[in-house]
Coordinates of C-alpha atoms and ligand atoms in Angstrom, one line a residue:
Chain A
X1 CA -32.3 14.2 50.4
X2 CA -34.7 14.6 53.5
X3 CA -35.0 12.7 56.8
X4 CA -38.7 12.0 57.2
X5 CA -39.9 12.2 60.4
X6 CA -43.4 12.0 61.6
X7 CA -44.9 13.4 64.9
X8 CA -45.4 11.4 68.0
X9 CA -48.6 11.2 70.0
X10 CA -48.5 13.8 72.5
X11 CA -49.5 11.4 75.3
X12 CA -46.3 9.7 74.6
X13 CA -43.9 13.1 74.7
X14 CA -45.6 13.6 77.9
X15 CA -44.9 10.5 79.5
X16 CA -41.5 10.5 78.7
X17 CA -41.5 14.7 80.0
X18 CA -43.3 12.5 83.4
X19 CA -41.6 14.4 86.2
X20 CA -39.8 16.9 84.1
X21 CA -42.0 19.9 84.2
X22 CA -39.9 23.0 82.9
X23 CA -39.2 22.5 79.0
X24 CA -37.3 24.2 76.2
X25 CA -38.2 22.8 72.6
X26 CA -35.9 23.0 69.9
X27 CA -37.1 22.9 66.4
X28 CA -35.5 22.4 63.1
X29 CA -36.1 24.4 59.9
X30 CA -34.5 21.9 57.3
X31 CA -36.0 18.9 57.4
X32 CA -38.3 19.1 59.7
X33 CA -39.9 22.2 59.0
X34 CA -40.3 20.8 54.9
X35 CA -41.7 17.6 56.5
X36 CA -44.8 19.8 58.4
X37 CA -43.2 17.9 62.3
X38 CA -41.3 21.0 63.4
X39 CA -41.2 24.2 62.3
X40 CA -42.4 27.6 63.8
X41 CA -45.7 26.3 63.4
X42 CA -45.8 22.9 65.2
X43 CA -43.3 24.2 67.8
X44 CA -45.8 26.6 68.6
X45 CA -48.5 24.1 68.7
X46 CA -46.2 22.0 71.0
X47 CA -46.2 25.0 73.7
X48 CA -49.3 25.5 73.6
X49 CA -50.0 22.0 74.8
X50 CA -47.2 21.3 76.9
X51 CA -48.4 24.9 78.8
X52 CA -52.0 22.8 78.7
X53 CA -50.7 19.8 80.5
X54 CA -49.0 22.1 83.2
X55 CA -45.4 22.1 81.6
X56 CA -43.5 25.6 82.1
X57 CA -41.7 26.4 78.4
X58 CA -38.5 28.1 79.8
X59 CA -38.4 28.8 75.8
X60 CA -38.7 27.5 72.1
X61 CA -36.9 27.8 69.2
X62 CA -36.4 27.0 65.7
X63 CA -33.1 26.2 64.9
X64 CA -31.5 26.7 61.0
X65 CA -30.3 22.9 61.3
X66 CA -30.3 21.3 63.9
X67 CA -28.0 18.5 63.4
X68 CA -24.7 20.9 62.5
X69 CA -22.4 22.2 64.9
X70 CA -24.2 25.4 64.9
X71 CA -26.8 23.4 67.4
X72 CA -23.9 24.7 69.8
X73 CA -24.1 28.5 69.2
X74 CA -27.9 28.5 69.1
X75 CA -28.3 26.4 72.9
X76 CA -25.5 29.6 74.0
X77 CA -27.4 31.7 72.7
X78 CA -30.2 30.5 74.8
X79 CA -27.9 29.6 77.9
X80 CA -30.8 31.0 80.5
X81 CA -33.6 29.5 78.9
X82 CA -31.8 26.1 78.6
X83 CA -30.2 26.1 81.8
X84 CA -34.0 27.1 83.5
X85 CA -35.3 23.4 81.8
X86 CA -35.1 20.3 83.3
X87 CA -35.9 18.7 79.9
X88 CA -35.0 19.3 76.8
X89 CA -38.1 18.6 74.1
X90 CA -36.5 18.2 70.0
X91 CA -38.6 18.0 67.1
X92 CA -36.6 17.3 64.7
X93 CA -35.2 14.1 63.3
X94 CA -33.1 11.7 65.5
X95 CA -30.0 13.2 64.1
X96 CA -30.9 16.7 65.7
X97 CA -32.0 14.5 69.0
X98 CA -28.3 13.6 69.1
X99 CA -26.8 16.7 68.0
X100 CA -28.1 18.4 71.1
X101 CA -27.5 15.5 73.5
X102 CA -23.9 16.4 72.6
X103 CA -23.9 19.6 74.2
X104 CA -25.9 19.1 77.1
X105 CA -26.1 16.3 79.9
X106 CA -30.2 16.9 80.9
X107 CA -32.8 14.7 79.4
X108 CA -33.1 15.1 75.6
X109 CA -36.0 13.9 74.4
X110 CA -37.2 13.1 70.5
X111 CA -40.8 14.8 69.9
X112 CA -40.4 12.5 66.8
X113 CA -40.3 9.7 64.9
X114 CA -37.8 9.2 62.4
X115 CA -39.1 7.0 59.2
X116 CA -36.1 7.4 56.5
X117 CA -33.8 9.1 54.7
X118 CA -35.9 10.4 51.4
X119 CA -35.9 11.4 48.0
X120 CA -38.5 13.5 46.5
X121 CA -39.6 12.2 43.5
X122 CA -42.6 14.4 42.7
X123 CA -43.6 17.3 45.1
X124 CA -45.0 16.2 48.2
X125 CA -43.8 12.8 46.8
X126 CA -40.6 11.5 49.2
X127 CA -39.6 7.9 48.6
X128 CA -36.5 5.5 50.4
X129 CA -34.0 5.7 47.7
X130 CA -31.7 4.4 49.9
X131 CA -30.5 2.0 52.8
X132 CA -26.8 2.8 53.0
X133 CA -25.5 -0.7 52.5
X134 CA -21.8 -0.1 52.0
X135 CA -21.8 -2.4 48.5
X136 CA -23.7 -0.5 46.2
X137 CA -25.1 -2.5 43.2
X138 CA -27.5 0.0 41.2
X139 CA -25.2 -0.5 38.6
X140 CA -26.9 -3.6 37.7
X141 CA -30.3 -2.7 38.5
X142 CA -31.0 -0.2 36.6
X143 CA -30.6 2.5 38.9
X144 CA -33.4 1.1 40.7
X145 CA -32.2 -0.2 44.6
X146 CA -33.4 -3.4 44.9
X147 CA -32.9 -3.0 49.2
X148 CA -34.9 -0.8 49.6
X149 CA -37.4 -0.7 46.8
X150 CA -38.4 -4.2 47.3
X151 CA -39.8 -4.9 50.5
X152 CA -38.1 -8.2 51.3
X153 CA -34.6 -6.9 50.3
X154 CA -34.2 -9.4 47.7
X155 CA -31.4 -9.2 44.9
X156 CA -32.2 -12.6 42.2
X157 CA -35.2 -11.5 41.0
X158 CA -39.1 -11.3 41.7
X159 CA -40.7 -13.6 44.9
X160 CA -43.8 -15.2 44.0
X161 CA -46.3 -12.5 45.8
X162 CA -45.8 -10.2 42.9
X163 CA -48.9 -9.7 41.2
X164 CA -50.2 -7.8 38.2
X165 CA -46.3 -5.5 38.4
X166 CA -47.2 -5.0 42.0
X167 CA -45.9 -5.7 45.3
X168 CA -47.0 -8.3 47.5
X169 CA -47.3 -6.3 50.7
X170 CA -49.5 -3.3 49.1
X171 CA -51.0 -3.3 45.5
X172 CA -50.2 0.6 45.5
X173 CA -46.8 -0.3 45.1
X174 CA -44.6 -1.2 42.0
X175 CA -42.8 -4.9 42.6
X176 CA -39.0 -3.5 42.4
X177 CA -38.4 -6.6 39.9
X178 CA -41.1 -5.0 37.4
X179 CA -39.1 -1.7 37.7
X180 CA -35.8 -3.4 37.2
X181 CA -37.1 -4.9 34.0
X182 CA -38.8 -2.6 32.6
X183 CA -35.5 0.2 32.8
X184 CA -32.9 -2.9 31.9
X185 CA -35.2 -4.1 29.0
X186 CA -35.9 -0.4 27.6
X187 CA -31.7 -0.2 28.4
X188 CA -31.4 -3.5 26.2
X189 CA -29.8 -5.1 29.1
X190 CA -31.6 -7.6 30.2
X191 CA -28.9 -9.9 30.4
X192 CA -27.8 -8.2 33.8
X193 CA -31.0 -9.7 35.5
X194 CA -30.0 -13.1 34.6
X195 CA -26.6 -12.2 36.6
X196 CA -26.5 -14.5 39.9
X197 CA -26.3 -12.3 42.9
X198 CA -24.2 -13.9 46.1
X199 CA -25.4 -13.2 49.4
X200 CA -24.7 -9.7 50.6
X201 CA -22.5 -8.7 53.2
X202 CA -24.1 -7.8 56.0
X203 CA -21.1 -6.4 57.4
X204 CA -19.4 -4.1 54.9
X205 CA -18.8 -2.1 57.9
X206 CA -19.5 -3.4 61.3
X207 CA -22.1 -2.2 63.7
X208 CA -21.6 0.7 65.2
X209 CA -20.8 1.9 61.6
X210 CA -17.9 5.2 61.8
X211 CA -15.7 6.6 59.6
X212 CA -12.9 9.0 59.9
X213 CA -12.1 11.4 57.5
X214 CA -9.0 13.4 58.2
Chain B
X1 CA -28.2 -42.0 49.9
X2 CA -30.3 -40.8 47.0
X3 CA -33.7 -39.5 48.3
X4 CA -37.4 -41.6 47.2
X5 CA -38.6 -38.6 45.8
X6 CA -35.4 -38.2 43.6
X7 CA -36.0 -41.5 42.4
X8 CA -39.3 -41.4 41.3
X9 CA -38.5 -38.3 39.6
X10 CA -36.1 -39.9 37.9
X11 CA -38.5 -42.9 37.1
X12 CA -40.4 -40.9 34.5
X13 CA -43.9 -41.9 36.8
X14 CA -46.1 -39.4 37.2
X15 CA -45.2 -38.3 40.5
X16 CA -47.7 -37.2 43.0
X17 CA -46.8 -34.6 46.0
X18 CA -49.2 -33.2 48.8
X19 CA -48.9 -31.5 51.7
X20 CA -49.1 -31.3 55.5
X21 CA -49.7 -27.7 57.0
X22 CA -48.7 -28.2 61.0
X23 CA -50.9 -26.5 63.6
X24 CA -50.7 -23.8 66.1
X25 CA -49.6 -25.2 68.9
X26 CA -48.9 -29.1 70.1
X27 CA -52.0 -30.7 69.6
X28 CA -50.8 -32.8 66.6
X29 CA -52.8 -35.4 66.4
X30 CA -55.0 -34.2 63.2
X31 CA -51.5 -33.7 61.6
X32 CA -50.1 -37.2 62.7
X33 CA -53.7 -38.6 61.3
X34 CA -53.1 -36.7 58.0
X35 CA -49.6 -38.1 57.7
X36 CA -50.8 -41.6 58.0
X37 CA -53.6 -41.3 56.1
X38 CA -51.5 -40.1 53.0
X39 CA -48.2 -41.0 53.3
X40 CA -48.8 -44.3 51.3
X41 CA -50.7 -42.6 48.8
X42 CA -48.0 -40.0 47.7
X43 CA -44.6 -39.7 47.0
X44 CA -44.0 -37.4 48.9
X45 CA -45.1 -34.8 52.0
X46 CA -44.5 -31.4 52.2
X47 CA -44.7 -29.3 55.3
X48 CA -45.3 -25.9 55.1
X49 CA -42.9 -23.5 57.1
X50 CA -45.7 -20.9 58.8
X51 CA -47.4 -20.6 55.6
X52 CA -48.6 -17.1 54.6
X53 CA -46.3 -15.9 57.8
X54 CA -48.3 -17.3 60.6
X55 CA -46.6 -18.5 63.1
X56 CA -47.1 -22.4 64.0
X57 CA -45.7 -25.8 64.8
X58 CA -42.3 -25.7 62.4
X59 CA -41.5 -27.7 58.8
X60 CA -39.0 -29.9 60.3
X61 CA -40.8 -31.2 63.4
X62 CA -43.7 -32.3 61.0
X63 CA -40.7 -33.6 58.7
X64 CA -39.5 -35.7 61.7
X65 CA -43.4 -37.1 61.9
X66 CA -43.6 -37.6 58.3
X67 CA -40.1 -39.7 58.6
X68 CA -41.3 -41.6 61.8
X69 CA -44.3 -42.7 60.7
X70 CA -42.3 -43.8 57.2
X71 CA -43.0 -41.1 55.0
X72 CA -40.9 -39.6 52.2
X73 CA -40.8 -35.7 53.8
X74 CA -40.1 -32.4 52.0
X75 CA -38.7 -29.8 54.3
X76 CA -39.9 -26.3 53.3
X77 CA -37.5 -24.0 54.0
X78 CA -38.2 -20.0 53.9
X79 CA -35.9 -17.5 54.2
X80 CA -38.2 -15.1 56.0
X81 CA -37.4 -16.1 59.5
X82 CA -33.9 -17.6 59.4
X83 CA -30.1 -16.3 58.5
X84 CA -27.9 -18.4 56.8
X85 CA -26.5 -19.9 59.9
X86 CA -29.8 -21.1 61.2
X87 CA -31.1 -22.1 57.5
X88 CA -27.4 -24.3 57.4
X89 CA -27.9 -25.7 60.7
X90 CA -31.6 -27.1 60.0
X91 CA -30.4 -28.5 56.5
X92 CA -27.8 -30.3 58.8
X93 CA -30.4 -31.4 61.1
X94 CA -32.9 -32.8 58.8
X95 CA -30.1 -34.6 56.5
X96 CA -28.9 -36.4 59.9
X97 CA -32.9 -37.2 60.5
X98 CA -33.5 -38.5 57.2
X99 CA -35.0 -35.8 55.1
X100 CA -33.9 -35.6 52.3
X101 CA -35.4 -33.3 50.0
X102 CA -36.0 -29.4 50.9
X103 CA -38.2 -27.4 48.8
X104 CA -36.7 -23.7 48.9
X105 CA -38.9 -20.4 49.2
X106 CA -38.3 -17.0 49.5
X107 CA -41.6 -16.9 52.1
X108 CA -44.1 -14.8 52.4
X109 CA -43.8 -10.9 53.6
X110 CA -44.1 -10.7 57.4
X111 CA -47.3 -8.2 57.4
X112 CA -49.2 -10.8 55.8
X113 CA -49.4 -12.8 58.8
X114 CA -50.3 -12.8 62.6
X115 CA -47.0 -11.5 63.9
X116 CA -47.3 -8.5 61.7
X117 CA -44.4 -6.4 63.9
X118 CA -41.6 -9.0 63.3
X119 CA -38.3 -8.6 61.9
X120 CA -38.2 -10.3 58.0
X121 CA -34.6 -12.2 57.8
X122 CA -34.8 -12.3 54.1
X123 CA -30.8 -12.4 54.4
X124 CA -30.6 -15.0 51.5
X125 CA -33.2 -15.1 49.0
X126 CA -34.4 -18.6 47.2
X127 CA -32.0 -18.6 44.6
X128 CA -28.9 -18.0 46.8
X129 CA -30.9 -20.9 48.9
X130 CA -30.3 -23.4 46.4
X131 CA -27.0 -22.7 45.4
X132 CA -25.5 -23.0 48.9
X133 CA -27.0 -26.3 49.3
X134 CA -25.1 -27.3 46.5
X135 CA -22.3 -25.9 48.0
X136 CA -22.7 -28.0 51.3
X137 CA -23.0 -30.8 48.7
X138 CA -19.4 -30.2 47.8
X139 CA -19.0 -30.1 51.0
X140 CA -18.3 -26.8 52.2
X141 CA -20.3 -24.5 53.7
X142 CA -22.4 -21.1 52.8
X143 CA -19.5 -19.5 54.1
X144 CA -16.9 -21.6 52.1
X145 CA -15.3 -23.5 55.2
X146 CA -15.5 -27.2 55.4
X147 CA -17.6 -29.5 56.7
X148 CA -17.4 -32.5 58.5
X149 CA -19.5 -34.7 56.7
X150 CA -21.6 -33.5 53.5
X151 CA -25.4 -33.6 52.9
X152 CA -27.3 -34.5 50.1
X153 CA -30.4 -33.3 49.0
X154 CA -33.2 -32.8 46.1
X155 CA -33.5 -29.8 46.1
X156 CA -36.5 -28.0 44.9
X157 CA -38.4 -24.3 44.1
X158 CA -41.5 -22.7 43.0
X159 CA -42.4 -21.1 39.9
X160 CA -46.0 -19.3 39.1
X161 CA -47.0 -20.3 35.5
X162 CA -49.1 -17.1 35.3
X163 CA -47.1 -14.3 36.4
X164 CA -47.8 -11.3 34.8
X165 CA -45.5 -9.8 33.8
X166 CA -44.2 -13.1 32.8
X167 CA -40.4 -12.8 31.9
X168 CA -39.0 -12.0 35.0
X169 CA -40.5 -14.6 36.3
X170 CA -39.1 -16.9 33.9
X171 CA -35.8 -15.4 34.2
X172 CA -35.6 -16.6 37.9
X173 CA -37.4 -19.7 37.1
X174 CA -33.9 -20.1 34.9
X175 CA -31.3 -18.9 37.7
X176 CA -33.3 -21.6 40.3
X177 CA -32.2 -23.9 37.4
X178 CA -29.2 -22.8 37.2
X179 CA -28.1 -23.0 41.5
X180 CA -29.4 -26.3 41.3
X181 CA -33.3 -26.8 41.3
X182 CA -34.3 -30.1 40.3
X183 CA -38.0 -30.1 40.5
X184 CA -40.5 -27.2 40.8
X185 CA -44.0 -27.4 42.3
X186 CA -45.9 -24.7 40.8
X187 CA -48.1 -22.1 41.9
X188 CA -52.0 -23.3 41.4
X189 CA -52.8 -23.9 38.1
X190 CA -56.3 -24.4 36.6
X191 CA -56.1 -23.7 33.0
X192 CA -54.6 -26.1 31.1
X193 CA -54.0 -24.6 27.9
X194 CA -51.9 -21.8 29.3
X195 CA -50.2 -24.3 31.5
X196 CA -49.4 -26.0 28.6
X197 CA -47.9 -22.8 27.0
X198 CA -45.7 -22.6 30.2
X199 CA -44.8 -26.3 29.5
X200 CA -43.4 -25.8 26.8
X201 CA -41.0 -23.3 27.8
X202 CA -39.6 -24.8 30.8
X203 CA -39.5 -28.2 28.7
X204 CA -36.1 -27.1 27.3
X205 CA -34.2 -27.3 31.1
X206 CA -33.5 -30.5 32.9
X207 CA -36.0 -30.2 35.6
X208 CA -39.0 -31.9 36.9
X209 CA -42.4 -29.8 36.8
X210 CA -45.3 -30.6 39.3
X211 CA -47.9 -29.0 38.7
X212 CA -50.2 -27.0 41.6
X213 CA -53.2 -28.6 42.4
X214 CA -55.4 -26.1 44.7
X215 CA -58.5 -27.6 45.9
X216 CA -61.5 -25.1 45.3
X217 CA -63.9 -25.3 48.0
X218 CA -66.7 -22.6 46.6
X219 CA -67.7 -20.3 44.2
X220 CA -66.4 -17.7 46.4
X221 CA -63.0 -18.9 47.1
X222 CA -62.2 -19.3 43.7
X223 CA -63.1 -15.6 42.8
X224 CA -61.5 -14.4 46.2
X225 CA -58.3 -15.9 44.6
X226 CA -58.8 -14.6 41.1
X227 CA -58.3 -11.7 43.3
X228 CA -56.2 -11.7 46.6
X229 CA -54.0 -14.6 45.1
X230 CA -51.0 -13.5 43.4
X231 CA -50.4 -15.3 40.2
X232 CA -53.8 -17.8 40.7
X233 CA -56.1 -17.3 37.6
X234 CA -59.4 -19.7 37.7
X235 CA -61.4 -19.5 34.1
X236 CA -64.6 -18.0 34.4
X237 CA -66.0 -21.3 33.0
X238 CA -64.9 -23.0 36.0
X239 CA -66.2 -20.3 38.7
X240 CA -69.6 -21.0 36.7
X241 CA -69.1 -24.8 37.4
X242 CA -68.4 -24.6 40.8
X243 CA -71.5 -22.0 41.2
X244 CA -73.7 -24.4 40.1
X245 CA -73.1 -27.3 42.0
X246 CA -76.2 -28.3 44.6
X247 CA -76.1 -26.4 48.0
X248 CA -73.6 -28.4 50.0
X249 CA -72.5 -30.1 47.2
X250 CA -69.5 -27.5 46.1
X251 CA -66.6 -29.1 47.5
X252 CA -67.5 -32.5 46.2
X253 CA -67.4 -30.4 43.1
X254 CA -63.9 -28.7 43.4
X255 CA -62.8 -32.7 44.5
X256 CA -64.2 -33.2 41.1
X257 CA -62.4 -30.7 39.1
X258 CA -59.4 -31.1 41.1
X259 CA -59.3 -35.0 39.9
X260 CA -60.2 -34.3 36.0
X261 CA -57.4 -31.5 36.1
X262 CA -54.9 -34.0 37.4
X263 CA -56.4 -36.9 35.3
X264 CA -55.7 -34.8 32.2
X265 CA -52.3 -33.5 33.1
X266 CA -51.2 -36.9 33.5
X267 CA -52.9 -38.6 30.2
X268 CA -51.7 -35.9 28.2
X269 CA -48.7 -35.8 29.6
X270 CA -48.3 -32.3 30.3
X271 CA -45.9 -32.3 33.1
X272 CA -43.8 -34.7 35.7
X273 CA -46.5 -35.0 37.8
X274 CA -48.4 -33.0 40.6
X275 CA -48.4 -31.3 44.3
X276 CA -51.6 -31.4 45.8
X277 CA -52.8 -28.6 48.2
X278 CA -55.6 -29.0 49.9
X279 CA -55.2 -26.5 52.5
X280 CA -56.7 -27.1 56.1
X281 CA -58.6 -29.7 54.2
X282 CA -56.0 -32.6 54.2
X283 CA -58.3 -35.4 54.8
X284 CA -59.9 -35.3 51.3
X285 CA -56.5 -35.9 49.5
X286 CA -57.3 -39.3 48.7
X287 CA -60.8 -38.6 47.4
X288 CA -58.9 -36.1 45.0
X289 CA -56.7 -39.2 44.2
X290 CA -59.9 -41.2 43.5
X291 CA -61.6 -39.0 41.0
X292 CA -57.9 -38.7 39.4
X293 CA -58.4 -42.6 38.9
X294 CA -54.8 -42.8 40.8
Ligands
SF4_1 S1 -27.6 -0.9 46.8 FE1 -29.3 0.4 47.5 S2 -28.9 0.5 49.7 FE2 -27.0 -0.2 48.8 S3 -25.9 1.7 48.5 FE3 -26.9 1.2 46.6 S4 -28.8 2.4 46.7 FE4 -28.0 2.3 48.8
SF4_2 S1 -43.6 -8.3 45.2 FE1 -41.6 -7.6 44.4 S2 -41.1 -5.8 45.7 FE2 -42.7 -7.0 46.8 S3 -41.5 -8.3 48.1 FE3 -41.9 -9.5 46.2 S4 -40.1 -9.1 44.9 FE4 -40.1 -7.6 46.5

């Protein structure tokens, strides 16, 4: 399991840095560094421009994970060079963003997008296995999630923009429903896609979604 | 009230559908034209709820022109853009306006359209559609609470004869059934002997088939949906056909082939009847009619 992230254009980093102009980046070597958007190599890429454009990198690091509590030691660790900032520049996923925005009350700002939460299925190969619904039915769909594998979410069966096994929205992609069948019919369980599935509940857990684990 | 539709479904006639695709923006008056011009001729007008996800003048304020100007209306009814509670309240609406007969559709994937950075709803899906429409039948609503005062509806889906692969298809063709579809306008059908095939199989449920008529206007269009189309297959022999007709002369052709198709389906008795679509191309509905011999 990976969170995906992809870069930002730079003219949009800088426009958010507007007015900020000494900056200590933060990198992250799990899932960011796998992912190519920030590890030693694009943080050091990221200085170099930033220094271009007229920024002053107090200092830049790359961080084991950033989104644990060990975030914590590593910004002590760096007290100077983090207190010198006025901003504080994070390439790694959103989850990292916020890690650091816990310890710190200066601008935090996301160097990255974050797409999803991924499963490699081949190398190289990351897919959204996953949408963390809170009612999980992959028990009747062959292991195959219907929310997030098919693009309109659906749970009764194939819309009518499939096409040749394919999905609607790019014929690249295999139509969840062709999937499902194929796995339930090989499983001799077909039966389980003739199964009416109610409307889900969109509110397993309410918005903002916590839990507490003591 | 029983709906007109719902009786002449139930008449055994050879029922004939079209429909009415609204435009982009206010200025009705080609629609309102198209209305009049066919609503005596059919038995019924669909309107198309921002077909292929582009955004434009919505299903049930053409419905409300089809009902005004006497016309028996079909509101269709996406889920794309719409949750539950909005899909509910516009059922409630057009039952208290007179329309009485919703055709219910998945729709089509946002990035299809012109609004290609929009949310998709998609928080029921077609099937789960139907069967709460039955359920404010019983009077109650999706969410099980009652309501104060019922609807009733024909309610109807879609089903494409030439899926491939086929059986998944057919399986949701069967739960449709099953949450309470009572007639199905298919996806555009042009060879009749695989129709036929299809026939056969949905002959064993109690539900009305129309068949989909899709105007061909070229050559072109016809291989472009052989293509692009999802579940649209036009014999070869018929691409040929339409490639040789005179220069200017192809969509008198397609008008041609569109009225044999439905002159055959209905002497052989194939299906319950058919939904014409003659998309952006309304006004030559009754000509289709004509070389039908209807
Ligand atoms: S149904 Fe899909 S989104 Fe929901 S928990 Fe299971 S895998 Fe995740
Ligand atoms: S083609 Fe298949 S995967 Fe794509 S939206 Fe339709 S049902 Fe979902």
């Amino acid at each position: 399991m990976k969170s995906l992230t992809r870069q930002k254009r730079f003219e949009e980093v800088k426009r958010m840095s507007d007015g900020l102009d000494r900056v200590f980046i933060i990198g992250c070597g799990t899932c960011a560094t796998m992912a190519k958007t920030g590890g030693v190599e694009e943080v050091g890429a990221m200085k170099a421009r930033l220094q271009e454009a007229g920024k002053l990198v107090t200092g830049a690091v790359v961080i084991p994970t950033a989104c644990d509590e060990m975030t914590a030691v590593l910004l002590e660790e760096n007290k100077k060079a983090v207190e010198d900032a006025r901003c504080i520049i994070v390439m790694a996923c959103a989850l990292g963003v916020q890690q650091v925005n816990l310890y710190l009350s200066k601008p935090v700002l996301p160097a990255l997008d974050t797409l999803f939460i991924g499963m490699e299925k081949s190398p190289g190969y990351f897919f959204e296995a996953c949408d963390q619904c809170g009612q999980c039915i992959l028990g009747e769909t062959a292991g195959i999630c219907p929310l997030t594998a098919c693009h309109k979410g659906l749970l009764n069966g194939p819309c009518g923009g499939t096409d040749k096994g394919k999905c609607e929205v790019d014929p690249e992609k295999d139509c969840a429903f062709t999937l499902i069948y194929e796995r339930l019919r090989e499983q001799g369980r077909l039966d389980l896609m003739r199964r009416y599935h109610p409307p889900r509940n969109h509110q397993v857990l309410p918005r903002p979604r916590e839990v507490r684990i003591s | 009230m029983v709906s007109d539709l719902k009786k002449a479904l139930g008449n055994n006639k050879f029922v004939i559908t079209s429909e009415i695709g609204p435009p982009k923006g206010t200025a009705l008056e080609k629609m309102y034209q198209h209305i009049e011009m066919l609503k005596g001729k059919v038995d019924a007008l669909n309107v198309t709820d921002h077909q292929s996800s582009v955004m434009r003048y919505p299903s049930i304020g053409g419905c409300l022109a089809v009902r005004e100007r006497g016309g028996e209306a079909v509101l269709q009814m996406t889920c794309r853009d719409r949750n539950r509670i909005a899909l509910q309240a516009e059922l409630l609406l057009a039952y208290s306006r007179g329309i009485k007969n919703v055709l219910c559709l998945t729709g089509d994937a946002v990035p299809v359209g012109d609004h290609g950075e929009a949310r998709g709803i998609f928080d029921l899906d077609s099937v789960q559609l139907l069967h709460g429409i039955r359920q404010m039948e019983e009077g109650y609503d999706f969410g099980g609470n009652e309501l104060q005062g019922a609807v009733e509806f024909c309610a109807g889906a879609t089903v494409t004869p030439e899926a491939e692969p086929l059986e998944p298809q057919l399986i949701k063709f069967e739960k449709k059934i099953d949450a309470g579809a009572e007639f199905f306008q298919t996806q555009a059908i042009y060879d009749l002997e695989r129709f036929a095939g299809f026939m056969e199989h949905a002959r064993q449920f109690p539900v009305k088939i129309l068949a989909g008529i899709v105007l061909l206007s070229s050559a072109r269009m016809a291989r472009f949906m052989n293509e692009n189309v999802p579940g649209i297959f036009v014999p070869r022999e018929l691409i040929d056909e339409m490639a040789a007709a005179p220069k200017g002369k192809a969509l008198e052709k397609g008008i041609e082939i569109a009225g044999r198709t439905i002159k055959a389906l209905k002497e052989e008795a194939l299906c319950d009847g058919v939904h014409i679509m003659a998309i952006n191309r309304e006004e030559v509905v009754p000509e289709i009619l004509a070389a039908a011999g209807l």
